[in-house]
Coordinates of C-alpha atoms and ligand atoms in Angstrom, one line a residue:
M1 CA -17.6 -6.5 -27.4
S2 CA -14.7 -4.1 -27.0
E3 CA -13.7 -1.3 -29.2
M4 CA -10.5 0.5 -29.6
V5 CA -10.1 3.4 -27.3
E6 CA -7.6 6.2 -27.4
S7 CA -4.6 4.6 -25.8
S8 CA -3.0 6.4 -22.9
N9 CA -0.1 4.0 -22.5
F10 CA 1.8 1.3 -24.4
I11 CA -0.3 -1.5 -23.0
E12 CA -3.4 0.0 -24.3
A13 CA -1.7 0.5 -27.6
E14 CA -1.0 -3.2 -27.7
I15 CA -4.6 -4.0 -26.9
N16 CA -5.7 -1.8 -29.7
K17 CA -3.5 -3.7 -32.1
D18 CA -5.0 -6.9 -31.0
I19 CA -8.5 -5.6 -31.5
E20 CA -7.6 -4.3 -34.9
N21 CA -6.1 -7.7 -35.8
H22 CA -9.0 -9.6 -34.4
V23 CA -6.7 -11.7 -32.2
Y24 CA -9.5 -12.3 -29.6
A25 CA -13.1 -12.9 -30.5
N26 CA -15.1 -9.7 -30.6
G27 CA -12.1 -7.8 -29.3
R28 CA -12.7 -9.1 -25.9
V29 CA -10.4 -8.1 -23.0
L30 CA -10.0 -10.3 -19.9
T31 CA -7.2 -9.4 -17.5
R32 CA -6.4 -11.0 -14.1
F33 CA -4.8 -10.0 -10.9
P34 CA -2.7 -12.9 -9.7
P35 CA -1.4 -12.5 -6.1
E36 CA 0.4 -15.2 -4.3
P37 CA -1.3 -15.5 -0.9
N38 CA 2.0 -15.5 1.1
G39 CA 1.7 -12.0 2.7
Y40 CA -0.2 -8.8 2.6
L41 CA -0.5 -6.6 -0.5
H42 CA 1.4 -3.3 -0.6
V43 CA 1.3 -0.1 -2.6
G44 CA 3.1 -1.8 -5.5
H45 CA 0.2 -4.2 -5.8
V46 CA -2.2 -1.2 -5.8
K47 CA -0.6 -0.2 -9.1
S48 CA -1.0 -3.6 -10.5
I49 CA -4.7 -3.8 -9.3
C50 CA -5.5 -0.4 -10.7
L51 CA -3.9 -1.3 -14.0
N52 CA -5.5 -4.7 -14.5
F53 CA -9.0 -3.6 -13.4
G54 CA -8.6 -0.1 -15.0
I55 CA -7.7 -1.5 -18.4
A56 CA -10.6 -4.0 -18.4
M57 CA -13.1 -1.3 -17.4
K58 CA -11.8 0.9 -20.2
Y59 CA -12.4 -1.8 -22.8
N60 CA -15.7 -3.1 -21.3
G61 CA -13.9 -6.2 -20.3
L62 CA -13.6 -8.1 -17.1
T63 CA -10.9 -9.0 -14.5
N64 CA -10.4 -12.2 -12.7
I65 CA -8.6 -12.6 -9.4
R66 CA -6.5 -15.7 -9.3
F67 CA -4.5 -16.8 -6.3
D68 CA -1.2 -18.2 -7.4
D69 CA -1.2 -20.8 -4.7
T70 CA 1.4 -23.2 -6.0
N71 CA 3.7 -23.0 -3.0
P72 CA 1.8 -24.5 -0.1
S73 CA 4.6 -24.1 2.5
K74 CA 4.2 -20.3 2.5
E75 CA 0.6 -19.7 1.8
N76 CA -2.5 -19.5 3.9
V77 CA -6.2 -18.4 4.1
E78 CA -5.6 -15.4 6.3
Y79 CA -3.7 -13.8 3.3
V80 CA -6.4 -14.9 0.9
N81 CA -9.1 -13.1 2.8
A82 CA -7.0 -10.0 3.5
I83 CA -6.2 -9.7 -0.3
L84 CA -9.9 -10.0 -1.3
D85 CA -10.7 -7.3 1.3
N86 CA -8.0 -5.0 -0.1
V87 CA -9.2 -5.3 -3.7
K88 CA -12.8 -4.6 -2.6
W89 CA -11.8 -1.7 -0.5
L90 CA -9.9 -0.2 -3.4
G91 CA -13.2 -0.1 -5.2
F92 CA -12.9 -2.9 -7.8
K93 CA -15.1 -5.8 -8.7
W94 CA -13.7 -9.0 -10.0
E95 CA -15.6 -11.5 -12.1
E96 CA -17.0 -14.2 -9.8
P97 CA -15.9 -16.8 -8.8
V98 CA -12.5 -16.1 -7.3
H99 CA -10.0 -18.4 -9.0
Y100 CA -7.1 -20.4 -7.6
A101 CA -4.3 -22.0 -9.5
S102 CA -4.9 -25.0 -7.3
D103 CA -8.3 -25.4 -8.9
Y104 CA -6.4 -26.4 -12.0
F105 CA -4.0 -28.9 -10.5
P106 CA -5.7 -31.8 -12.3
Q107 CA -5.6 -30.0 -15.7
L108 CA -2.0 -28.8 -15.1
Y109 CA -1.0 -32.4 -14.4
E110 CA -2.6 -33.4 -17.8
F111 CA -0.8 -30.5 -19.5
A112 CA 2.5 -31.8 -18.1
C113 CA 1.7 -35.3 -19.4
K114 CA 1.0 -33.9 -22.7
L115 CA 4.3 -32.1 -22.9
I116 CA 6.0 -35.5 -22.0
R117 CA 4.1 -37.2 -24.8
M118 CA 5.2 -34.4 -27.2
G119 CA 8.8 -35.2 -26.1
L120 CA 9.1 -31.8 -24.5
A121 CA 9.5 -32.7 -20.8
Y122 CA 11.4 -35.3 -18.8
V123 CA 11.8 -36.6 -15.3
D124 CA 15.2 -35.7 -13.9
D125 CA 16.8 -37.6 -10.9
Q126 CA 19.4 -34.9 -10.2
T127 CA 19.2 -33.0 -6.9
S128 CA 18.3 -29.3 -7.0
E129 CA 21.9 -28.5 -6.2
E130 CA 23.1 -30.5 -9.2
I131 CA 20.5 -28.8 -11.4
K132 CA 21.7 -25.4 -10.2
E133 CA 25.4 -26.3 -10.8
T134 CA 24.8 -27.6 -14.3
R135 CA 22.8 -24.6 -15.5
G136 CA 25.8 -22.7 -16.7
D137 CA 26.0 -18.9 -16.7
L138 CA 26.0 -16.0 -19.1
E139 CA 29.4 -17.1 -20.6
N140 CA 29.0 -20.9 -20.4
P141 CA 26.2 -23.1 -21.6
G142 CA 24.6 -25.5 -19.2
V143 CA 25.3 -29.3 -19.1
E144 CA 22.6 -31.7 -20.2
S145 CA 21.2 -34.0 -17.5
P146 CA 22.1 -37.7 -17.8
W147 CA 18.4 -38.3 -17.5
R148 CA 17.4 -36.0 -20.3
N149 CA 16.9 -38.7 -23.0
R150 CA 14.6 -41.0 -21.1
S151 CA 11.9 -42.5 -23.3
I152 CA 8.4 -41.0 -23.3
E153 CA 7.0 -44.2 -21.7
E154 CA 9.5 -44.1 -18.9
N155 CA 8.9 -40.4 -18.3
L156 CA 5.1 -40.9 -18.1
K157 CA 5.5 -43.8 -15.7
L158 CA 8.0 -41.9 -13.5
F159 CA 5.9 -38.7 -13.5
E160 CA 2.8 -40.7 -12.5
E161 CA 4.8 -42.4 -9.7
M162 CA 5.9 -39.0 -8.5
K163 CA 2.3 -38.0 -8.3
N164 CA 1.4 -41.2 -6.5
G165 CA 3.9 -40.5 -3.7
K166 CA 6.5 -43.2 -4.6
Y167 CA 9.5 -40.9 -4.2
P168 CA 10.6 -38.7 -1.3
D169 CA 10.6 -34.9 -1.5
G170 CA 13.3 -33.6 -3.9
A171 CA 14.2 -37.0 -5.3
K172 CA 13.0 -36.1 -8.8
V173 CA 11.6 -33.2 -10.8
L174 CA 9.9 -32.8 -14.1
R175 CA 11.8 -30.5 -16.4
A176 CA 11.1 -28.8 -19.7
K177 CA 13.3 -30.1 -22.5
I178 CA 14.3 -26.9 -24.2
D179 CA 17.9 -26.0 -24.7
M180 CA 20.7 -26.2 -22.2
A181 CA 22.8 -23.8 -24.4
S182 CA 20.1 -21.2 -24.7
P183 CA 21.5 -17.6 -24.2
N184 CA 18.4 -17.1 -22.0
I185 CA 19.2 -19.1 -18.9
V186 CA 15.5 -19.3 -18.1
M187 CA 15.2 -21.6 -21.1
R188 CA 17.8 -24.1 -19.9
D189 CA 15.4 -26.9 -19.1
P190 CA 13.5 -25.2 -16.3
V191 CA 11.8 -27.2 -13.6
L192 CA 8.1 -27.6 -14.1
Y193 CA 7.1 -29.8 -11.2
R194 CA 8.6 -30.8 -7.9
I195 CA 7.8 -33.3 -5.1
L196 CA 6.7 -31.6 -1.9
R197 CA 4.8 -33.1 0.9
A198 CA 3.0 -30.0 2.3
T199 CA -0.6 -29.6 3.2
H200 CA -2.2 -27.1 0.9
H201 CA -4.7 -24.7 2.3
R202 CA -7.2 -25.7 -0.4
T203 CA -6.3 -29.2 -1.7
G204 CA -5.1 -30.6 1.6
D205 CA -2.9 -33.7 1.0
T206 CA -4.4 -34.6 -2.3
W207 CA -1.1 -33.7 -4.1
C208 CA 2.5 -34.3 -3.3
I209 CA 3.7 -32.8 -6.5
Y210 CA 3.3 -29.1 -7.2
P211 CA 3.7 -27.1 -10.4
L212 CA 6.1 -24.2 -10.5
Y213 CA 4.8 -20.7 -11.1
D214 CA 6.4 -20.5 -14.5
F215 CA 4.4 -23.5 -15.6
A216 CA 1.2 -22.9 -13.7
H217 CA 0.8 -19.3 -14.6
P218 CA 0.6 -19.3 -18.4
L219 CA -1.6 -22.4 -18.4
S220 CA -4.0 -21.0 -15.8
D221 CA -4.2 -17.8 -17.8
A222 CA -5.0 -20.0 -20.9
L223 CA -7.6 -22.0 -19.1
E224 CA -9.5 -18.9 -17.9
G225 CA -9.3 -17.3 -21.3
I226 CA -7.2 -14.4 -20.1
T227 CA -6.3 -12.2 -23.1
H228 CA -3.7 -9.9 -21.6
S229 CA -1.5 -11.2 -18.8
I230 CA 0.1 -8.0 -17.4
C231 CA 3.0 -8.4 -15.1
T232 CA 6.1 -6.6 -13.9
V233 CA 9.3 -6.2 -16.0
E234 CA 11.4 -8.7 -14.2
F235 CA 9.3 -11.3 -16.0
E236 CA 10.3 -10.1 -19.4
E237 CA 13.1 -12.7 -19.8
R238 CA 10.5 -15.3 -18.8
R239 CA 8.2 -14.4 -21.6
P240 CA 9.7 -17.0 -24.0
L241 CA 9.0 -19.7 -21.3
Y242 CA 5.5 -18.4 -20.8
N243 CA 4.9 -18.9 -24.5
W244 CA 6.7 -22.2 -24.6
C245 CA 4.4 -23.6 -21.9
L246 CA 1.4 -22.6 -23.9
Q247 CA 2.3 -25.4 -26.4
A248 CA 0.4 -27.7 -24.1
F249 CA -2.7 -25.7 -24.6
A250 CA -4.8 -26.6 -27.6
G251 CA -7.2 -23.6 -27.6
K252 CA -7.1 -21.0 -30.4
E253 CA -6.9 -17.9 -28.3
K254 CA -3.8 -17.8 -26.2
P255 CA -3.0 -15.2 -23.6
R256 CA -0.3 -12.6 -24.1
Q257 CA 2.1 -11.5 -21.5
I258 CA 2.9 -7.8 -21.4
E259 CA 5.3 -6.3 -18.8
F260 CA 5.2 -2.9 -17.1
A261 CA 7.5 -1.2 -14.6
R262 CA 7.3 -2.0 -10.9
L263 CA 6.3 0.8 -8.6
N264 CA 8.8 1.9 -5.9
V265 CA 8.1 4.8 -3.6
T266 CA 10.7 6.6 -1.6
T267 CA 10.7 5.8 2.1
M268 CA 8.5 2.8 1.6
I269 CA 9.4 -0.9 1.7
T270 CA 7.6 -2.8 -1.0
S271 CA 8.7 -6.3 -0.7
K272 CA 6.5 -8.9 1.0
R273 CA 9.6 -10.6 2.4
K274 CA 10.9 -7.5 4.0
L275 CA 7.4 -6.5 5.2
R276 CA 7.1 -9.9 6.9
R277 CA 10.5 -9.4 8.6
M278 CA 9.4 -6.1 10.1
V279 CA 6.2 -7.7 11.4
E280 CA 7.8 -10.8 12.7
E281 CA 10.7 -8.9 14.4
H282 CA 8.2 -6.4 15.9
V283 CA 9.6 -3.3 14.4
V284 CA 6.0 -2.4 13.7
S285 CA 2.8 -3.4 15.5
G286 CA 1.5 -5.7 12.8
W287 CA 0.6 -5.9 9.1
D288 CA -1.7 -2.9 9.4
D289 CA 0.8 -0.7 11.2
P290 CA 0.0 2.8 9.8
R291 CA 3.7 3.3 8.8
L292 CA 3.7 0.3 6.5
A293 CA 3.2 0.4 2.8
T294 CA 0.7 -2.5 3.0
I295 CA -2.8 -1.7 1.8
A296 CA -3.9 -2.6 5.3
G297 CA -1.4 -0.1 6.7
L298 CA -2.3 2.7 4.2
K299 CA -6.0 2.2 5.1
R300 CA -5.4 2.4 8.8
R301 CA -3.1 5.4 8.3
G302 CA -6.1 7.1 6.7
Y303 CA -5.4 6.9 2.9
T304 CA -8.7 6.7 0.9
P305 CA -9.2 4.4 -2.0
E306 CA -9.8 7.5 -4.2
S307 CA -6.4 9.0 -3.2
L308 CA -4.6 5.7 -4.1
R309 CA -6.3 5.4 -7.4
H310 CA -5.5 9.0 -8.2
F311 CA -1.9 8.3 -7.3
C312 CA -1.8 5.4 -9.8
E313 CA -3.3 7.6 -12.5
L314 CA -0.7 10.3 -11.9
I315 CA 2.3 8.0 -12.0
G316 CA 1.2 6.3 -15.2
I317 CA 2.5 3.2 -16.8
S318 CA 6.0 2.7 -18.2
K319 CA 8.5 0.0 -19.0
A320 CA 11.4 1.5 -17.0
N321 CA 11.5 0.9 -13.3
S322 CA 11.7 4.1 -11.3
T323 CA 11.1 5.4 -7.8
V324 CA 8.2 7.8 -7.2
D325 CA 8.5 10.5 -4.5
I326 CA 6.4 9.8 -1.4
G327 CA 5.4 13.5 -1.7
M328 CA 3.2 12.6 -4.6
L329 CA 1.2 10.1 -2.6
E330 CA 0.8 12.7 0.2
Y331 CA -0.3 15.3 -2.4
C332 CA -3.1 12.9 -3.5
I333 CA -4.5 12.4 0.0
R334 CA -4.4 16.1 0.7
E335 CA -6.2 16.8 -2.5
D336 CA -8.9 14.2 -1.6
L337 CA -9.4 15.4 1.9
K338 CA -9.1 19.2 1.6
D339 CA -12.7 19.6 0.6
K340 CA -14.3 16.8 2.4
A341 CA -12.6 16.4 5.7
P342 CA -14.3 18.4 8.5
R343 CA -12.2 20.7 10.7
I344 CA -11.7 20.0 14.4
M345 CA -9.6 21.9 16.9
T346 CA -7.2 19.6 18.7
V347 CA -4.3 20.8 20.7
V348 CA -1.7 18.0 20.1
D349 CA 0.8 19.1 22.7
P350 CA -1.2 21.1 25.3
I351 CA -0.2 23.8 27.6
K352 CA -2.7 25.5 29.9
V353 CA -3.9 29.0 29.6
V354 CA -6.0 30.8 32.2
L355 CA -7.9 33.9 31.3
T356 CA -7.7 35.7 34.6
N357 CA -10.5 38.2 33.9
Y358 CA -12.9 35.7 32.4
P359 CA -15.9 34.6 34.7
E360 CA -15.2 31.3 36.5
D361 CA -18.2 29.2 35.3
K362 CA -19.0 31.0 32.1
I363 CA -19.2 28.8 29.0
E364 CA -19.7 30.5 25.6
Y365 CA -20.3 28.8 22.3
I366 CA -18.3 29.9 19.4
T367 CA -19.5 29.1 15.9
L368 CA -16.9 27.7 13.6
E369 CA -17.2 26.4 10.0
N370 CA -16.8 22.7 9.5
N371 CA -14.9 23.3 6.3
P372 CA -14.2 26.8 5.0
S373 CA -13.9 25.5 1.4
D374 CA -17.4 24.0 1.5
P375 CA -20.0 26.0 3.5
T376 CA -22.6 23.3 2.8
I377 CA -20.9 21.1 5.4
G378 CA -22.2 23.6 8.0
T379 CA -21.0 25.0 11.3
R380 CA -20.6 23.7 14.8
Q381 CA -20.6 25.2 18.3
V382 CA -17.3 25.1 20.1
P383 CA -17.4 25.7 23.9
F384 CA -15.1 28.4 25.2
G385 CA -14.2 29.1 28.9
K386 CA -11.8 30.5 31.4
N387 CA -9.3 27.6 31.2
L388 CA -8.0 26.6 27.9
F389 CA -5.3 24.7 26.2
I390 CA -3.1 26.0 23.4
E391 CA -0.2 24.3 21.6
R392 CA 3.1 24.3 23.5
E393 CA 5.0 25.4 20.4
D394 CA 2.6 28.4 20.1
F395 CA 4.2 30.0 23.1
M396 CA 7.7 31.4 23.4
E397 CA 8.9 33.1 26.6
N398 CA 11.9 34.6 24.8
P399 CA 10.7 34.8 21.2
I400 CA 12.9 34.5 18.2
K401 CA 12.5 37.1 15.4
K402 CA 9.2 37.0 13.5
F403 CA 7.5 34.8 16.1
F404 CA 3.9 36.1 16.0
R405 CA 2.3 33.6 18.3
M406 CA 2.0 34.0 22.1
T407 CA 4.8 35.7 24.0
P408 CA 4.7 37.7 27.2
G409 CA 3.1 41.2 26.8
K410 CA 1.8 40.5 23.3
E411 CA -1.6 39.8 21.9
V412 CA -2.9 37.0 19.8
R413 CA -6.4 36.0 18.6
L414 CA -7.9 32.7 19.7
K415 CA -9.5 31.3 16.5
G416 CA -13.1 32.4 16.2
A417 CA -13.1 33.9 19.7
Y418 CA -11.2 36.7 21.5
I419 CA -7.9 38.6 21.5
I420 CA -6.0 37.7 24.6
K421 CA -2.7 39.1 26.0
C422 CA -0.1 37.1 27.9
D423 CA 0.7 38.7 31.3
D424 CA 2.4 36.0 33.3
V425 CA 4.0 32.6 33.2
I426 CA 3.6 30.3 36.1
K427 CA 6.4 27.7 36.6
N428 CA 7.2 24.9 39.0
K429 CA 10.4 24.7 41.0
Q430 CA 12.2 22.9 38.1
G431 CA 11.3 25.9 35.9
E432 CA 8.8 24.0 33.8
I433 CA 5.8 26.0 32.6
L434 CA 2.5 25.1 34.4
E435 CA 0.2 27.8 33.2
I436 CA 0.1 30.9 31.2
H437 CA -2.0 33.7 32.6
C438 CA -3.7 36.0 30.1
T439 CA -6.3 38.7 30.0
C440 CA -9.1 38.4 27.6
D441 CA -10.2 41.6 25.7
M442 CA -14.0 41.0 26.1
D443 CA -14.8 43.5 23.3
T444 CA -13.1 41.6 20.6
R445 CA -15.2 38.5 20.1
S446 CA -15.3 37.4 16.4
G447 CA -18.5 38.3 14.7
T448 CA -19.0 41.4 16.9
P449 CA -18.1 45.0 15.9
G450 CA -15.1 44.9 18.3
A451 CA -13.6 42.1 16.3
E452 CA -12.2 44.5 13.7
R453 CA -9.0 44.9 15.6
K454 CA -6.3 42.9 14.0
V455 CA -3.4 41.1 15.6
K456 CA -0.7 39.1 13.8
G457 CA -1.2 35.6 15.2
T458 CA -4.2 33.3 15.4
L459 CA -4.0 30.2 17.5
H460 CA -6.3 27.2 17.8
W461 CA -7.4 26.3 21.3
V462 CA -9.5 23.8 23.3
A463 CA -11.6 24.6 26.5
E464 CA -10.4 22.6 29.4
K465 CA -13.8 21.8 30.9
T466 CA -15.2 20.0 27.8
A467 CA -11.9 18.7 26.4
V468 CA -11.7 15.2 25.1
E469 CA -8.5 13.2 25.5
V470 CA -7.0 12.2 22.2
E471 CA -3.8 10.2 21.8
C472 CA -2.3 11.6 18.6
R473 CA 0.1 9.3 16.8
L474 CA 2.5 11.3 14.7
Y475 CA 4.4 9.2 12.1
D476 CA 7.7 9.8 10.4
Y477 CA 9.0 7.7 7.5
L478 CA 10.3 4.2 8.3
I479 CA 13.2 4.7 5.9
P480 CA 14.6 8.2 5.9
K481 CA 13.9 10.2 2.8
E482 CA 17.5 11.1 2.2
D483 CA 18.5 7.4 2.4
E484 CA 20.5 6.2 -0.5
E485 CA 21.0 2.6 -1.7
D486 CA 24.0 1.2 0.1
N487 CA 24.9 -2.2 1.2
R488 CA 23.4 -2.0 4.7
D489 CA 20.6 -4.3 5.5
F490 CA 17.3 -2.4 5.4
M491 CA 16.6 -3.3 9.1
E492 CA 19.6 -1.1 10.0
K493 CA 18.2 1.9 8.2
I494 CA 14.8 1.8 10.0
N495 CA 14.0 5.1 11.7
K496 CA 13.6 4.2 15.4
N497 CA 11.7 7.4 16.1
S498 CA 9.1 7.0 13.4
L499 CA 6.2 7.0 15.9
Q500 CA 5.7 9.9 18.3
I501 CA 2.8 9.6 20.8
M502 CA 1.2 12.9 22.0
H503 CA -1.5 13.3 24.6
G504 CA -3.7 15.9 23.0
K505 CA -7.0 17.6 23.8
A506 CA -9.8 18.0 21.4
E507 CA -13.1 20.0 21.2
P508 CA -16.1 17.8 22.1
A509 CA -17.4 17.6 18.6
I510 CA -14.9 14.9 17.9
K511 CA -17.0 12.5 20.0
E512 CA -19.6 12.4 17.3
Y513 CA -17.3 10.7 14.9
A514 CA -16.9 7.0 14.5
V515 CA -13.6 5.0 14.1
G516 CA -12.3 5.5 10.5
S517 CA -13.5 9.1 10.3
R518 CA -11.1 11.6 8.9
F519 CA -10.7 15.3 9.7
Q520 CA -8.3 18.1 9.6
F521 CA -7.0 19.1 13.0
L522 CA -6.7 22.8 12.5
R523 CA -3.1 23.7 11.7
K524 CA -1.9 20.2 12.6
G525 CA -2.7 18.0 9.6
Y526 CA -5.2 15.4 8.5
F527 CA -6.0 12.7 11.0
I528 CA -8.1 9.5 11.2
L529 CA -9.7 8.0 14.3
D530 CA -8.0 4.7 14.9
K531 CA -9.5 1.4 15.9
D532 CA -7.6 1.6 19.2
S533 CA -10.0 4.3 20.4
R534 CA -12.0 3.7 23.6
E535 CA -14.8 5.5 25.3
N536 CA -13.5 8.8 26.6
Y537 CA -10.0 8.1 25.2
L538 CA -9.7 8.5 21.5
V539 CA -6.7 7.6 19.3
A540 CA -6.0 9.5 16.1
N541 CA -3.4 8.8 13.4
R542 CA -1.9 11.7 11.6
I543 CA -2.3 10.8 7.9
V544 CA -0.2 13.7 6.7
G545 CA 0.8 17.2 7.6
L546 CA -0.7 20.3 5.9
R547 CA 2.3 21.5 4.1
D548 CA 2.4 20.4 0.6
T549 CA 6.0 20.3 -0.5
W550 CA 5.4 18.1 -3.6
A551 CA 2.9 20.5 -5.1
K552 CA 5.4 23.3 -4.7
E553 CA 8.2 21.3 -6.2
K554 CA 5.9 20.5 -9.1
Q555 CA 5.1 24.1 -9.6
K556 CA 8.8 25.0 -9.6
V557 CA 9.4 22.4 -12.3
Q558 CA 6.6 23.6 -14.4
Q559 CA 7.8 27.2 -14.1
G560 CA 11.2 25.9 -15.2
K561 CA 13.0 27.0 -11.9
Ligands
LIG1 P1 6.8 -9.1 -3.7 O1 8.0 -8.9 -4.5 O2 6.4 -7.9 -2.8 O3 6.7 -10.4 -2.9 P2 5.3 -10.3 -5.7 O4 5.5 -9.9 -7.1 O5 6.0 -11.6 -5.3 O6 5.6 -9.1 -4.7 P3 2.6 -11.3 -6.1 O7 1.6 -11.6 -5.1 O8 3.2 -12.4 -6.9 O9 3.8 -10.5 -5.3 O10 2.1 -10.1 -7.1 C1 0.9 -10.0 -7.7 C2 1.0 -9.0 -8.8 O11 1.4 -7.8 -8.4 C3 2.0 -9.5 -9.8 O12 1.4 -9.3 -11.1 C4 3.1 -8.6 -9.6 O13 3.8 -8.4 -10.8 C5 2.4 -7.3 -9.1 N1 3.4 -6.5 -8.3 C6 4.1 -6.9 -7.2 N2 4.8 -5.9 -6.8 C7 4.6 -4.8 -7.6 C8 5.2 -3.5 -7.6 N3 6.1 -3.1 -6.7 N4 4.7 -2.7 -8.6 C9 3.8 -3.1 -9.5 N5 3.3 -4.3 -9.5 C10 3.7 -5.2 -8.6
LIG2 MG1 5.3 -13.0 -7.3

């Protein structure tokens, strides 16, 4: 039993109206998520999933998953399993069992026969090219098929023969008999069934005719008792056809189609077809490449289900398609991780520092907080020694103005440890820096009275003796942010330098974490341990850098700047 809730978008307003008007028994709400198992889901589907499951939860209703598996030549079980995993990972529970449009092939066949008996469908012998050519366009009405006025008996017989395999692929189709002059081209006798000899991943070779999506979808919704069939706006012009098909359904409560805007995100490709092309042409390493907008890619990149759900809440629901800035998604993951991700020191691009006055074999343990914003996460001991690594970019031999990191003759503090001073730079014959020699002011250790002395720069560091090798994978956008729509194929726009591999060094605490753990590498961003990690050689993906440009932009907008 559902009750009206305060609506936060136009879909909920519609549902409230239906509850008020007693359209569905007890005001029940049953939504569905209907993926076609022909590829991996992407961030756009996340929005659809959050919307369908979110609305049902809000109204105490339920959500079905139904695979729209009406196109056997492109679909397979690998995708089915990946999609179910994705939905579960996002934190949603569907009503068991999982449904498949193919479960309804017998009923759909009967619905088609019923339409024929009602004089609303006919078998057409024209080829698909002929059907296309006679459809007309916005200015011109279509041309009626010469087979349009076959008798009901003949249509029933031919349709059954189609089912029984009497005709080759493409020889005949079943069409709706609507109106070849309709201003809505969708309504010009659309095809409902076609002959296709393809082995289906669930029904095998039982069928050689398959219903089209436009026919299968509304009737599958009706059979399941779906109340609100929420889909993207490009289906708006198909809504009359959705309702037309429901004539075959005798039930009292018919589903309603409601459309919402697709989600597009800057820099991200959200089309299954394009995603497949990138995978097949090896532009990326696979469907779960951390640069992809697939849910599998977002997960491997380090996005959390919480951050993705928060993102969908923030963008809201509208009817007008628009593109959301990727910065908003990045804001959501930073928000989620800032309090819960432990800190680790990792030097992503190491350069060696030798403390010339520090005892050779001495190892000290420095206490650092695991997360300054949450002291309950505790502290850890970080080994410190004579030989260390610092970040290459934290040293400049000839510093530019306002460079407060390490330069010859100047002092910096090593995070949580000592103030050191750069005395000497050791280079090879080619002039490349091999080591930086420094002296350590032994009276300045953090936490001791001598630590009072202030210097401008604080650097993160890793002791050489206990350092753990970490391959750091730094990602850039696949499609540059400043990219504008032009006529170039998207493959030409792909950023060839979107993956940068660095051979970093981390403090040993990192070894205590399992694959999939997320942390903040101090000053370097949020990272997740990747499944490519091996014993003594870890791999970490950078989820996102630390700088939050989107939040700043938002602030500016709010302040009216
Ligand atoms: P693609 O265009 O990427 O192939 P699709 O719409 O063909 O996507 P389906 O598997 O049919 O993929 O989609 C399942 C559901 O997800 C549909 O209800 C569809 O409307 C919705 N959906 C797909 N892409 C988006 C998107 N970018 N934003 C919001 N919802 C989407
Ligand atoms: Mg689709």
